[in-house]
Coordinates of C-alpha atoms in Angstrom, one line a residue:
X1345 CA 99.6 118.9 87.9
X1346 CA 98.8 115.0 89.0
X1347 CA 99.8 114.5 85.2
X1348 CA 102.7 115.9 85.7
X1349 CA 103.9 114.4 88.9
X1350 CA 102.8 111.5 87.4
X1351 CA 105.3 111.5 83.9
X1352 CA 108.0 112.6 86.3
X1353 CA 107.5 109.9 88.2
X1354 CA 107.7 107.3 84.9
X1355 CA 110.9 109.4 83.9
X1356 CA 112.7 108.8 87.4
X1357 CA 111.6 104.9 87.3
X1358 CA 113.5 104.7 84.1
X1359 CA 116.7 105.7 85.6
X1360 CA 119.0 103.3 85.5
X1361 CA 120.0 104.0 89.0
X1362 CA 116.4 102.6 89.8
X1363 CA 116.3 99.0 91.6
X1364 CA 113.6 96.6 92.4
X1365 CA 111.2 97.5 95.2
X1366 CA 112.8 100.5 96.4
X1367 CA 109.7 102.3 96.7
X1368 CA 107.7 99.9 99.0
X1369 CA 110.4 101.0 101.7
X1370 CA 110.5 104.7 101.4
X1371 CA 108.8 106.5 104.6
X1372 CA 109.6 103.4 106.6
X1373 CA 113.1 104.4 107.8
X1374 CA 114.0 107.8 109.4
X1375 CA 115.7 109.4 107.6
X1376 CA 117.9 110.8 110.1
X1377 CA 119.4 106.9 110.2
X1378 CA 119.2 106.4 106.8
X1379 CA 123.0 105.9 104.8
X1380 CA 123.3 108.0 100.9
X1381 CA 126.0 107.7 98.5
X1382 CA 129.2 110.2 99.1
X1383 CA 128.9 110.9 95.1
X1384 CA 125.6 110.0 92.8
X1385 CA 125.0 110.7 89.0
X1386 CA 121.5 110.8 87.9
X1387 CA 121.1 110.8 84.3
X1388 CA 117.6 110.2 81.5
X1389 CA 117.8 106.7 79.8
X1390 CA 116.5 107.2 76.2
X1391 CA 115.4 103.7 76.4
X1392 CA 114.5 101.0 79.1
X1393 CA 116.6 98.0 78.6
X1394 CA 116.3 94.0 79.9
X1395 CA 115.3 94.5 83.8
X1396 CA 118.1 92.6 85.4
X1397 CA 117.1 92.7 88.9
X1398 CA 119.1 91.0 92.4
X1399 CA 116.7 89.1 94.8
X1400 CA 113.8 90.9 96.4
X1401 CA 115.5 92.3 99.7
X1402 CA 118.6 91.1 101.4
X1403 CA 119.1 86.9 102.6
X1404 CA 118.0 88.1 106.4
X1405 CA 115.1 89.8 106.2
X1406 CA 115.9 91.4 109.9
X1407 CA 119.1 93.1 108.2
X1408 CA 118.8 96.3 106.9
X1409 CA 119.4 96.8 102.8
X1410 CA 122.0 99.4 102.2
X1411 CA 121.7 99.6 98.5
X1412 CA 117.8 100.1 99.0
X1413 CA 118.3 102.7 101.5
X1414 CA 120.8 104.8 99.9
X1415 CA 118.2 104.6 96.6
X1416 CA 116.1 105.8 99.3
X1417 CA 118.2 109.1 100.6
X1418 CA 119.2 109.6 96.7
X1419 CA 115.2 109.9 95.6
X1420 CA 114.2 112.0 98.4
X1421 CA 117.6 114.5 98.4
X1422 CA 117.3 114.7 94.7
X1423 CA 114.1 114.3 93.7
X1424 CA 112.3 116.0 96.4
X1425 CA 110.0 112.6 96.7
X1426 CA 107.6 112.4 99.5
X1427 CA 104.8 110.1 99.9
X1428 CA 102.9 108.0 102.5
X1429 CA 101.4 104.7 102.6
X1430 CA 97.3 104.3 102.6
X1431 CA 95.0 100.9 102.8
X1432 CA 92.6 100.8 99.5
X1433 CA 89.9 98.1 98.8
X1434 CA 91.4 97.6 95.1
X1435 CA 91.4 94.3 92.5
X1436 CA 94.6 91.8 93.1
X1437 CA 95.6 88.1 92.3
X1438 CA 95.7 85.0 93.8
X1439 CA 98.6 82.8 93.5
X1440 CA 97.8 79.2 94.4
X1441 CA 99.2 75.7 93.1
X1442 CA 97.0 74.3 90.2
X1443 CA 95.0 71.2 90.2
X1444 CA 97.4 69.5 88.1
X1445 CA 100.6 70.0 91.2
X1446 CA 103.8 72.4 91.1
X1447 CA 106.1 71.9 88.2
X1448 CA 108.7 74.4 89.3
X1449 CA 112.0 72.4 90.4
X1450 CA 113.2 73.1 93.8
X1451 CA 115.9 73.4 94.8
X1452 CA 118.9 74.6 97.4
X1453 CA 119.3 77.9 98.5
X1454 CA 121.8 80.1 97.3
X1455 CA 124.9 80.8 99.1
X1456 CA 124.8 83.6 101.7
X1457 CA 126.8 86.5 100.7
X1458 CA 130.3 86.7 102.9
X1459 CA 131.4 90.4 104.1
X1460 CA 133.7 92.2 102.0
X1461 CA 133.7 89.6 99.4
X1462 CA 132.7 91.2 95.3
X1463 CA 129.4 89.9 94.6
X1464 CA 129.2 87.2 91.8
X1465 CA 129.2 89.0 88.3
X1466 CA 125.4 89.7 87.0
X1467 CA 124.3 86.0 84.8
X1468 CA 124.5 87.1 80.4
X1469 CA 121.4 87.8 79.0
X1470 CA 119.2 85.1 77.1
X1471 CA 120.9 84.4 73.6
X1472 CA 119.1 82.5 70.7
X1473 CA 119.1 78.6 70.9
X1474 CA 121.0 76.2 68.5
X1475 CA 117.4 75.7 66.4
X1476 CA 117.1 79.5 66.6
X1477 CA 114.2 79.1 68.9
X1478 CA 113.7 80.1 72.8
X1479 CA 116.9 80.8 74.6
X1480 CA 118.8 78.1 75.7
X1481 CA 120.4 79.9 78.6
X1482 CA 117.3 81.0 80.7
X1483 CA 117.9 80.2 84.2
X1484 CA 120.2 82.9 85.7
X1485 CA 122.6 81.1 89.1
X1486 CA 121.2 80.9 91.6
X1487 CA 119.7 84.1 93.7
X1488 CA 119.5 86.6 90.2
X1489 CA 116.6 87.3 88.5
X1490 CA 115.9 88.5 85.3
X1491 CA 112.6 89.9 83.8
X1492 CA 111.7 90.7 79.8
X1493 CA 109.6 91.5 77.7
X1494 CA 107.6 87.3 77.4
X1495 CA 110.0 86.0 79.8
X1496 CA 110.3 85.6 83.6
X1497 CA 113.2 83.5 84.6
X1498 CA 115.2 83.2 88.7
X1499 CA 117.6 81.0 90.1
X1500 CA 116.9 79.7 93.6
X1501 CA 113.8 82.0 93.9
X1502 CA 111.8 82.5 97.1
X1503 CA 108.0 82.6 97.0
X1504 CA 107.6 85.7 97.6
X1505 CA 110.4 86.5 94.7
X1506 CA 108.1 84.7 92.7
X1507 CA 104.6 86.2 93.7
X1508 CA 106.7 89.7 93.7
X1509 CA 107.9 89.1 89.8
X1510 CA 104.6 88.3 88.8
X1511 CA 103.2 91.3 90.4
X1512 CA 105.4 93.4 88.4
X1513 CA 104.5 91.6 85.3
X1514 CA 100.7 92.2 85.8
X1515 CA 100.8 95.5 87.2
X1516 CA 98.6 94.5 89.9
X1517 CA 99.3 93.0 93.5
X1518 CA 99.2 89.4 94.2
X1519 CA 98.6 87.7 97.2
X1520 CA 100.6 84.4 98.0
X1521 CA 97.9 81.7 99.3
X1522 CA 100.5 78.7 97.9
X1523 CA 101.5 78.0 101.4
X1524 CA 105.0 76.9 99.5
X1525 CA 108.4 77.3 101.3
X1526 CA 111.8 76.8 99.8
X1527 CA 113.2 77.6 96.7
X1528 CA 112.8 77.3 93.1
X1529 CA 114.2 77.7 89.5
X1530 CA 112.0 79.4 87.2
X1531 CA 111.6 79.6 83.7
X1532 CA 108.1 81.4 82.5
X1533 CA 107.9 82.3 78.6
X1534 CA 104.6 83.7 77.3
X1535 CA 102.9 86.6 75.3
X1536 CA 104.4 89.9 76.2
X1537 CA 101.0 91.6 75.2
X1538 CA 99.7 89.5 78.1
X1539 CA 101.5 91.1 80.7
X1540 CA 100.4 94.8 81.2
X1541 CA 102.7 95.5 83.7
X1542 CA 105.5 94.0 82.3
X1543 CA 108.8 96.7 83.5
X1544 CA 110.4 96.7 80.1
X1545 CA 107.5 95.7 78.0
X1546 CA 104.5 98.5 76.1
X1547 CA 102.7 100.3 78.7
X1548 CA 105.0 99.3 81.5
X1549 CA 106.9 100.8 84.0
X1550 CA 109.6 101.6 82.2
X1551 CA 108.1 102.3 79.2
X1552 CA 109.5 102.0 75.7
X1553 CA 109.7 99.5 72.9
X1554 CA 110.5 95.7 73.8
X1555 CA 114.2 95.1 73.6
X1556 CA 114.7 91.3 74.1
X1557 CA 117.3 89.8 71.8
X1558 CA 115.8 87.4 69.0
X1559 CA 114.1 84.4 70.4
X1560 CA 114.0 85.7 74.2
X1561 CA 109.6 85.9 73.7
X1562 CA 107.2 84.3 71.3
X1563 CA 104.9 86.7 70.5
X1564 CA 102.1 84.4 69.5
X1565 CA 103.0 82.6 72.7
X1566 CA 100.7 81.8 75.5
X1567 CA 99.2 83.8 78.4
X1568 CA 101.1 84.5 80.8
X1569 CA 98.0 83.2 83.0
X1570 CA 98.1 80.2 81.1
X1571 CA 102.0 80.0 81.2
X1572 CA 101.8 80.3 84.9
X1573 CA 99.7 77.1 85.2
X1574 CA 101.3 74.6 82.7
X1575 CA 104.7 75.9 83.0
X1576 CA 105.0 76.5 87.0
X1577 CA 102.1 74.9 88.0
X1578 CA 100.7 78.1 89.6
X1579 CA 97.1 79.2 89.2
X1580 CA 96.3 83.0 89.7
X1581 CA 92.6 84.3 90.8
X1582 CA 91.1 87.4 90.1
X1583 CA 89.4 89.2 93.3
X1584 CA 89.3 92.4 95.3
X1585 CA 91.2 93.2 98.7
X1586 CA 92.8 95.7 100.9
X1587 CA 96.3 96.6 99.4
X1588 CA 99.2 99.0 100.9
X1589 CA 99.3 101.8 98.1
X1590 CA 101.9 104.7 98.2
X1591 CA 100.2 107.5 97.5
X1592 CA 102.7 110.7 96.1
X1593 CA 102.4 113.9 97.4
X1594 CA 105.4 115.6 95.2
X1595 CA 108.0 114.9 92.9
X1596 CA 110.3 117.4 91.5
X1597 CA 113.0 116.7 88.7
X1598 CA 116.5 115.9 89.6
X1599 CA 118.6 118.8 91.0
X1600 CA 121.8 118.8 88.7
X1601 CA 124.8 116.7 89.2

């Protein structure tokens, strides 16, 4: 049965109706306040694709995220999902600036979003450089990110952006103990096989074969711990702590469209 759940579970999470940390707020809103989508679709994805992915959680962090909430009301109406949140003494990361100093580049903020105006069209996806080596176009504007199989890349990232990418990457929580504020572009390119959790990568989250077009990750590349340090000037740490787990109590398939 827990299997079960369980490859449900990795099914739904390939959906491409599925956004970044949608989960972590499920259970924390009523849901008697909660908005849902007049008209949804849910559909399998035979494969996962490049995880394209807008800033963790909206530029006020005291407003409400309709998208997130709406994902919220669709997995719960449709999926019958219900889960709660426990404390567990579990093994995390972390993140602090290396010996050596930050080499990320900061930089302004992005713009804040202006009611009723169409968001900015998502950035393209990394293409091949002249030389046929790494992509030439890996920074996305400023407030996107984009995560790959080898490659990490943000425009105008927040900290916690960062230390919530690199979670995702490692499959693993990691704490922020940088004491950094501001913003940064990021460009992170390093073994995929490094990177257990990686969304889009073997053995992640989504599941499936890499799909990165030619050149986006060097496969004989390094670490994505030693990428971390020499390429953002970030060290990560091993080491056990209390961590906020969601813990699922059912999951049914969709109902049908």
């Amino acid at each position: 049965m827990m299997r079960r759940r369980r490859d449900v579970l990795m099914g739904l999470l390939r959906m491409a109706v599925i956004g970044t940390a949608v989960l972590p707020l499920l259970s924390q809103t009523p849901a008697a306040v909660k908005p849902s989508f007049e008209v949804a679709s849910v559909k399998p994805s035979a494969q996962a694709g490049n995880f394209i992915a807008p800033p963790a959680g909206p530029p006020d962090q005291n407003v409400p995220d309709g998208m997130g909430l709406r994902l919220q009301s669709l997995l719960e109406d449709r999926f019958q999902l219900k889960l709660h949140h426990e404390t567990r003494e579990l093994p995390l990361y972390t993140l602090t600036v290396a010996k050596d100093g930050l080499k990320m580049k900061a930089v302004d903020p992005p713009p804040r979003p202006v009611p009723g105006q169409a968001p900015p069209p998502p950035p393209p996806p990394p293409v091949r450089g002249p030389d046929g080596g790494p992509p030439a176009n890996l920074t996305p504007p400023p407030g996107s990110v984009s995560i790959g199989p080898g490659m990490l890349t943000g425009g105008a990232m927040t900290v916690p952006q960062i230390v919530n990418a690199i979670s995702q990457l490692l499959g693993r929580t990691v704490t922020d103990k940088t004491d950094l504020k501001g913003n940064f572009d990021v460009r992170l390119q390093f073994a995929p096989e490094s990177a257990p959790g990686n969304p889009v990568g073997p053995g992640g989250l989504a599941g499936g074969p890499p799909v990165a077009p030619p050149g986006a990750s060097d496969p004989t590349g390094p670490s994505i711990f030693t990428a971390i340090q020499e390429q953002l000037g970030l060290r990560l740490e091993s080491t056990r702590g209390p961590v906020d787990v969601l813990v699922i109590e059912s999951v049914q398939k969709p109902t049908e469209n």
